[in-house]
Amino acid sequence: NMFRLETNVGESHVLTSVSHLLWLTERVSLHKVTQTQDSRGQLQTTYNNLTKHRDQLQASYNTLSKERDQLQTRYNILTKERDQLQTHYNTLTKERDQLRTRYNTLTKERDQLQTNYNILTKDRDQLQTERDFVNQICWQKFDSSLYFLSTETKTWEESREDCLERGADLVIIDSSTEQTFLFNLNLKAWIGLTDSVTEGTWKWVDGTTLTTGYWGAGQPDDSGQEDCVEIYYGQDDPVKTWNDDKCGTNNNWICEKVYDPPPHKYLSPFPSLTLLKDLNSLC
C-alpha cells in the first residue's frame, strides 16, 4: 500500500508537471499567436500605409507626367515659333539689306541725276542766253513789232507752229506801210490769213476778220482749195501782192511779235537783210 501510495503520489506529480507544461506550452503558443496577430496587424497597417503612400506617389507621378507632357508640348510649340521667328528675322534682315543696297543705289543715281540736271540747267541757261542773242540778230524791227524771216520752207500750219514756239504768230498786216515794209523784204512767204474755217471769210490768226486786203490781180481765186495767204514779192505794186495758195504748200514764212526791248547786254541794232541772210545758220 505504501508503494501504491508512492506510486500515486509520483503519478500525481507527473500529471501536475505535465499539466503545468501543457499550460506553459499553451501560454507560449497563445503568446506567440498574440505576437503573430500583433505583428500581422502592424504589417497590415504598414502595408496599408505603404499602399496609400504608393497610390499618392502614383497620383503625383501621373500629375507630374501630365504636366511634363504639357510642358513638352508647350516647349515644342515655342521651339517651332522661335524657329519661325528666326526665319522671319533672317528674311527681314535680308530684305533690309537689299533695301539698303537699293537705297544706296538710288541715292547714288539721284545724286548723279542731280549733277546731270545741274549741268543741263546750266547748259539750258547758256543756250537761252545765246538764243536771246541770236533772236536779236534774226528779228527785224518795224514800228512797234519784231519780224522773223524764215530761211527754210514749211506748210502754213507748220509755219504757224514755228512762230508760236518763238513766242510770236504769223504776221498780221494792219496797214499799207507795214505791207510795203514786208514787200521790200523780197520774200514769198506765208502770212497769218486764212479762210480754212469758213470758205470766203478771211480771218487773221488772232480771230479778227479781214477788213483791208492787199490782193494781187485776180486774187483770191480759190483755185483748188487755196485757203491760206502768202505775200509774193514778184509784183509791181507793193500793196497788191497777196495770193491765196494751198495750205500744204511749202513756203517761207514771217512771224510777228510785239517789240519788248530786252534789258540784257545783247540788245544791239538790227542787222540789214543782207547781214541777216549771212546769219542763216544761226536763225
Tab-separated table of C-alpha atoms in Angstrom:
chain	number	residue	atom	x	y	z
A	1	ASN	CA	0.000	0.000	0.000
A	2	MET	CA	2.899	2.229	0.767
A	3	PHE	CA	4.274	1.509	-2.689
A	4	ARG	CA	0.977	2.185	-4.291
A	5	LEU	CA	0.698	5.424	-2.393
A	6	GLU	CA	4.076	6.495	-3.528
A	7	THR	CA	3.184	5.497	-6.998
A	8	ASN	CA	0.063	7.560	-6.895
A	9	VAL	CA	1.959	10.473	-5.496
A	10	GLY	CA	4.518	10.175	-8.260
A	11	GLU	CA	1.892	9.965	-10.931
A	12	SER	CA	0.137	12.897	-9.432
A	13	HIS	CA	3.331	14.880	-9.517
A	14	VAL	CA	3.957	13.854	-13.099
A	15	LEU	CA	0.477	14.808	-14.074
A	16	THR	CA	0.892	18.089	-12.372
A	17	SER	CA	4.135	18.674	-14.200
A	18	VAL	CA	2.586	17.663	-17.474
A	19	SER	CA	-0.360	19.905	-16.871
A	20	HIS	CA	1.919	22.746	-15.999
A	21	LEU	CA	3.982	22.004	-19.042
A	22	LEU	CA	0.916	21.962	-21.214
A	23	TRP	CA	-0.234	25.185	-19.629
A	24	LEU	CA	3.106	26.741	-20.280
A	25	THR	CA	3.060	25.427	-23.808
A	26	GLU	CA	-0.410	26.821	-24.310
A	27	ARG	CA	0.615	30.140	-22.826
A	28	VAL	CA	3.656	30.225	-25.049
A	29	SER	CA	1.524	29.351	-28.038
A	30	LEU	CA	-1.052	31.946	-27.092
A	31	HIS	CA	1.714	34.472	-26.616
A	32	LYS	CA	3.161	33.585	-29.985
A	33	VAL	CA	-0.267	33.773	-31.574
A	34	THR	CA	-0.849	37.100	-29.908
A	35	GLN	CA	2.561	38.314	-31.083
A	36	THR	CA	1.841	36.964	-34.535
A	37	GLN	CA	-1.521	38.687	-34.607
A	38	ASP	CA	0.048	41.902	-33.380
A	39	SER	CA	2.783	41.618	-35.994
A	40	ARG	CA	0.244	40.881	-38.676
A	41	GLY	CA	-1.794	43.881	-37.592
A	42	GLN	CA	1.290	46.062	-37.679
A	43	LEU	CA	2.252	44.629	-41.053
A	44	GLN	CA	-1.282	45.204	-42.342
A	45	THR	CA	-1.158	48.767	-41.103
A	46	THR	CA	2.274	49.233	-42.645
A	47	TYR	CA	1.024	47.611	-45.836
A	48	ASN	CA	-1.991	49.855	-45.895
A	49	ASN	CA	0.161	52.902	-45.254
A	50	LEU	CA	2.593	51.852	-47.975
A	51	THR	CA	-0.279	51.162	-50.355
A	52	LYS	CA	-1.762	54.576	-49.620
A	53	HIS	CA	1.634	56.214	-49.990
A	54	ARG	CA	2.191	54.297	-53.221
A	55	ASP	CA	-1.154	55.469	-54.539
A	56	GLN	CA	-0.300	59.032	-53.590
A	57	LEU	CA	3.061	58.683	-55.296
A	58	GLN	CA	1.356	57.199	-58.365
A	59	ALA	CA	-1.101	60.084	-58.437
A	60	SER	CA	1.763	62.561	-58.053
A	61	TYR	CA	3.670	60.730	-60.771
A	62	ASN	CA	0.680	60.834	-63.089
A	63	THR	CA	0.198	64.533	-62.382
A	64	LEU	CA	3.887	65.245	-62.981
A	65	SER	CA	3.834	63.144	-66.156
A	66	LYS	CA	0.826	65.105	-67.409
A	67	GLU	CA	2.498	68.409	-66.542
A	68	ARG	CA	5.694	67.193	-68.193
A	69	ASP	CA	3.792	66.287	-71.356
A	70	GLN	CA	2.073	69.676	-71.338
A	71	LEU	CA	5.396	71.423	-70.825
A	72	GLN	CA	6.921	69.325	-73.601
A	73	THR	CA	4.068	70.316	-75.904
A	74	ARG	CA	4.471	73.986	-74.986
A	75	TYR	CA	8.219	73.651	-75.418
A	76	ASN	CA	7.757	72.155	-78.871
A	77	ILE	CA	5.324	74.947	-79.809
A	78	LEU	CA	7.694	77.616	-78.512
A	79	THR	CA	10.587	75.975	-80.334
A	80	LYS	CA	8.586	75.976	-83.567
A	81	GLU	CA	7.560	79.610	-83.046
A	82	ARG	CA	11.163	80.519	-82.288
A	83	ASP	CA	12.313	78.819	-85.481
A	84	GLN	CA	9.604	80.623	-87.465
A	85	LEU	CA	10.563	83.942	-85.887
A	86	GLN	CA	14.196	83.228	-86.665
A	87	THR	CA	13.244	82.520	-90.268
A	88	HIS	CA	11.197	85.745	-90.415
A	89	TYR	CA	14.059	87.630	-88.817
A	90	ASN	CA	16.522	86.265	-91.351
A	91	THR	CA	14.124	87.128	-94.182
A	92	LEU	CA	13.589	90.660	-92.874
A	93	THR	CA	17.312	91.098	-92.383
A	94	LYS	CA	17.911	90.026	-95.970
A	95	GLU	CA	15.148	92.334	-97.244
A	96	ARG	CA	16.538	95.188	-95.159
A	97	ASP	CA	19.989	94.630	-96.631
A	98	GLN	CA	18.512	94.517	-100.130
A	99	LEU	CA	16.534	97.711	-99.480
A	100	ARG	CA	19.632	99.366	-98.084
A	101	THR	CA	21.550	98.372	-101.190
A	102	ARG	CA	18.735	99.676	-103.415
A	103	TYR	CA	18.536	102.839	-101.322
A	104	ASN	CA	22.255	103.415	-101.700
A	105	THR	CA	21.999	102.728	-105.428
A	106	LEU	CA	19.024	105.084	-105.818
A	107	THR	CA	20.785	107.724	-103.732
A	108	LYS	CA	23.804	107.455	-105.988
A	109	GLU	CA	21.604	107.601	-109.096
A	110	ARG	CA	19.710	110.575	-107.649
A	111	ASP	CA	22.959	112.390	-106.953
A	112	GLN	CA	24.143	111.611	-110.471
A	113	LEU	CA	20.823	112.805	-111.904
A	114	GLN	CA	21.048	115.950	-109.783
A	115	THR	CA	24.526	116.562	-111.137
A	116	ASN	CA	23.311	115.953	-114.687
A	117	TYR	CA	20.300	118.190	-114.022
A	118	ASN	CA	22.539	120.970	-112.772
A	119	ILE	CA	24.748	120.619	-115.832
A	120	LEU	CA	21.742	120.589	-118.170
A	121	THR	CA	20.221	123.573	-116.365
A	122	LYS	CA	23.454	125.459	-116.798
A	123	ASP	CA	23.628	124.436	-120.460
A	124	ARG	CA	19.970	125.425	-120.937
A	125	ASP	CA	20.548	128.823	-119.396
A	126	GLN	CA	23.594	129.302	-121.583
A	127	LEU	CA	21.651	128.243	-124.669
A	128	GLN	CA	18.780	130.528	-123.692
A	129	THR	CA	21.220	133.401	-123.409
A	130	GLU	CA	22.693	132.513	-126.783
A	131	ARG	CA	19.183	132.146	-128.249
A	132	ASP	CA	18.220	135.557	-126.931
A	133	PHE	CA	21.301	136.944	-128.592
A	134	VAL	CA	20.573	135.144	-131.857
A	135	ASN	CA	16.961	136.339	-131.719
A	136	GLN	CA	18.202	139.895	-131.630
A	137	ILE	CA	20.046	139.134	-134.850
A	138	CYS	CA	17.275	137.112	-136.515
A	139	TRP	CA	14.406	139.552	-135.834
A	140	GLN	CA	13.864	142.856	-137.589
A	141	LYS	CA	12.071	145.790	-136.031
A	142	PHE	CA	9.406	147.897	-137.713
A	143	ASP	CA	7.316	150.364	-135.727
A	144	SER	CA	6.235	148.514	-132.565
A	145	SER	CA	6.729	144.974	-133.886
A	146	LEU	CA	9.529	142.485	-134.458
A	147	TYR	CA	9.538	140.254	-137.535
A	148	PHE	CA	11.204	136.899	-138.007
A	149	LEU	CA	12.017	135.897	-141.585
A	150	SER	CA	12.422	132.161	-142.108
A	151	THR	CA	15.243	130.739	-144.190
A	152	GLU	CA	13.514	127.391	-144.718
A	153	THR	CA	10.109	126.404	-146.066
A	154	LYS	CA	7.133	124.763	-144.361
A	155	THR	CA	3.377	124.368	-144.738
A	156	TRP	CA	1.121	127.111	-143.390
A	157	GLU	CA	0.275	125.123	-140.232
A	158	GLU	CA	3.907	124.159	-139.622
A	159	SER	CA	4.955	127.760	-140.163
A	160	ARG	CA	2.471	128.953	-137.581
A	161	GLU	CA	3.663	126.332	-135.090
A	162	ASP	CA	7.208	127.620	-135.534
A	163	CYS	CA	6.055	131.177	-134.850
A	164	LEU	CA	4.179	130.100	-131.722
A	165	GLU	CA	7.275	128.317	-130.442
A	166	ARG	CA	9.140	131.603	-130.845
A	167	GLY	CA	6.554	133.442	-128.759
A	168	ALA	CA	5.009	135.036	-131.839
A	169	ASP	CA	2.456	134.233	-134.577
A	170	LEU	CA	2.208	134.524	-138.325
A	171	VAL	CA	2.242	138.197	-139.284
A	172	ILE	CA	-0.983	140.257	-139.233
A	173	ILE	CA	-0.789	143.170	-141.678
A	174	ASP	CA	-2.624	146.207	-140.282
A	175	SER	CA	-1.548	148.989	-142.645
A	176	SER	CA	-0.206	149.791	-146.095
A	177	THR	CA	3.094	150.939	-144.568
A	178	GLU	CA	3.521	147.554	-142.893
A	179	GLN	CA	2.545	145.875	-146.182
A	180	THR	CA	5.176	147.891	-148.041
A	181	PHE	CA	7.813	147.055	-145.422
A	182	LEU	CA	7.131	143.343	-145.795
A	183	PHE	CA	7.051	143.569	-149.604
A	184	ASN	CA	10.522	145.098	-149.555
A	185	LEU	CA	11.873	142.043	-147.745
A	186	ASN	CA	11.712	140.285	-151.113
A	187	LEU	CA	10.135	137.075	-149.803
A	188	LYS	CA	7.431	134.716	-150.989
A	189	ALA	CA	6.120	133.868	-147.532
A	190	TRP	CA	3.097	132.798	-145.534
A	191	ILE	CA	1.188	135.439	-143.561
A	192	GLY	CA	-1.396	134.904	-140.809
A	193	LEU	CA	-4.539	134.963	-143.003
A	194	THR	CA	-6.824	132.014	-143.922
A	195	ASP	CA	-10.409	131.102	-144.816
A	196	SER	CA	-9.967	127.439	-143.856
A	197	VAL	CA	-12.720	127.660	-141.215
A	198	THR	CA	-15.395	129.276	-143.409
A	199	GLU	CA	-14.836	129.420	-147.153
A	200	GLY	CA	-14.719	133.017	-148.368
A	201	THR	CA	-14.478	134.505	-144.864
A	202	TRP	CA	-10.870	135.558	-144.419
A	203	LYS	CA	-9.665	135.790	-140.842
A	204	TRP	CA	-6.378	136.622	-139.212
A	205	VAL	CA	-4.746	134.212	-136.762
A	206	ASP	CA	-5.982	136.336	-133.837
A	207	GLY	CA	-9.593	135.641	-134.922
A	208	THR	CA	-10.338	139.075	-136.388
A	209	THR	CA	-11.968	139.354	-139.822
A	210	LEU	CA	-10.025	140.896	-142.711
A	211	THR	CA	-11.127	144.466	-143.442
A	212	THR	CA	-8.444	145.752	-145.823
A	213	GLY	CA	-6.659	143.372	-148.147
A	214	TYR	CA	-3.670	143.779	-150.439
A	215	TRP	CA	-4.573	141.153	-153.010
A	216	GLY	CA	-2.778	140.702	-156.267
A	217	ALA	CA	-4.689	140.951	-159.530
A	218	GLY	CA	-7.465	138.344	-159.740
A	219	GLN	CA	-6.938	137.183	-156.165
A	220	PRO	CA	-8.211	135.424	-154.206
A	221	ASP	CA	-9.293	132.912	-156.827
A	222	ASP	CA	-9.585	129.753	-154.645
A	223	SER	CA	-8.074	127.697	-157.425
A	224	GLY	CA	-8.084	124.182	-155.961
A	225	GLN	CA	-8.919	124.803	-152.303
A	226	GLU	CA	-6.441	127.581	-151.780
A	227	ASP	CA	-7.285	128.627	-148.227
A	228	CYS	CA	-4.050	130.218	-146.967
A	229	VAL	CA	-2.434	133.500	-147.974
A	230	GLU	CA	1.129	134.308	-149.000
A	231	ILE	CA	2.800	137.609	-149.716
A	232	TYR	CA	4.590	137.485	-153.056
A	233	TYR	CA	7.370	139.950	-153.845
A	234	GLY	CA	7.259	139.302	-157.622
A	235	GLN	CA	4.690	142.064	-158.227
A	236	ASP	CA	4.918	145.634	-159.476
A	237	ASP	CA	2.640	147.227	-156.892
A	238	PRO	CA	3.773	146.700	-153.255
A	239	VAL	CA	0.174	146.893	-151.986
A	240	LYS	CA	-1.117	144.271	-154.417
A	241	THR	CA	0.956	141.211	-153.567
A	242	TRP	CA	-1.289	138.724	-151.738
A	243	ASN	CA	-2.092	135.359	-153.239
A	244	ASP	CA	-4.207	132.508	-151.887
A	245	ASP	CA	-2.444	129.150	-152.078
A	246	LYS	CA	-2.901	125.594	-150.838
A	247	CYS	CA	-2.139	125.431	-147.131
A	248	GLY	CA	0.007	122.324	-147.636
A	249	THR	CA	2.429	124.162	-149.933
A	250	ASN	CA	5.921	124.713	-148.530
A	251	ASN	CA	6.795	128.404	-148.288
A	252	ASN	CA	8.943	130.714	-146.260
A	253	TRP	CA	7.027	132.496	-143.506
A	254	ILE	CA	7.051	135.692	-141.489
A	255	CYS	CA	6.459	135.765	-137.720
A	256	GLU	CA	5.443	138.872	-135.790
A	257	LYS	CA	5.532	139.772	-132.102
A	258	VAL	CA	5.344	142.931	-130.055
A	259	TYR	CA	8.678	144.693	-129.619
A	260	ASP	CA	9.797	144.468	-125.983
A	261	PRO	CA	13.320	145.870	-125.595
A	262	PRO	CA	15.378	143.269	-123.689
A	263	PRO	CA	17.308	144.589	-120.697
A	264	HIS	CA	20.367	142.417	-121.184
A	265	LYS	CA	23.645	143.350	-122.830
A	266	TYR	CA	22.908	141.556	-126.106
A	267	LEU	CA	20.493	144.246	-127.303
A	268	SER	CA	22.012	145.671	-130.473
A	269	PRO	CA	20.897	147.466	-133.644
A	270	PHE	CA	19.014	145.150	-136.001
A	271	PRO	CA	21.091	143.984	-138.947
A	272	SER	CA	20.368	144.626	-142.570
A	273	LEU	CA	18.627	141.976	-144.658
A	274	THR	CA	21.960	141.121	-146.295
A	275	LEU	CA	23.581	140.504	-142.919
A	276	LEU	CA	20.515	138.559	-141.800
A	277	LYS	CA	20.868	136.183	-144.744
A	278	ASP	CA	24.544	135.730	-143.865
A	279	LEU	CA	23.405	134.528	-140.417
A	280	ASN	CA	21.084	131.826	-141.751
A	281	SER	CA	22.928	129.118	-139.865
A	282	LEU	CA	22.010	130.821	-136.579
A	283	CYS	CA	18.390	131.567	-137.391
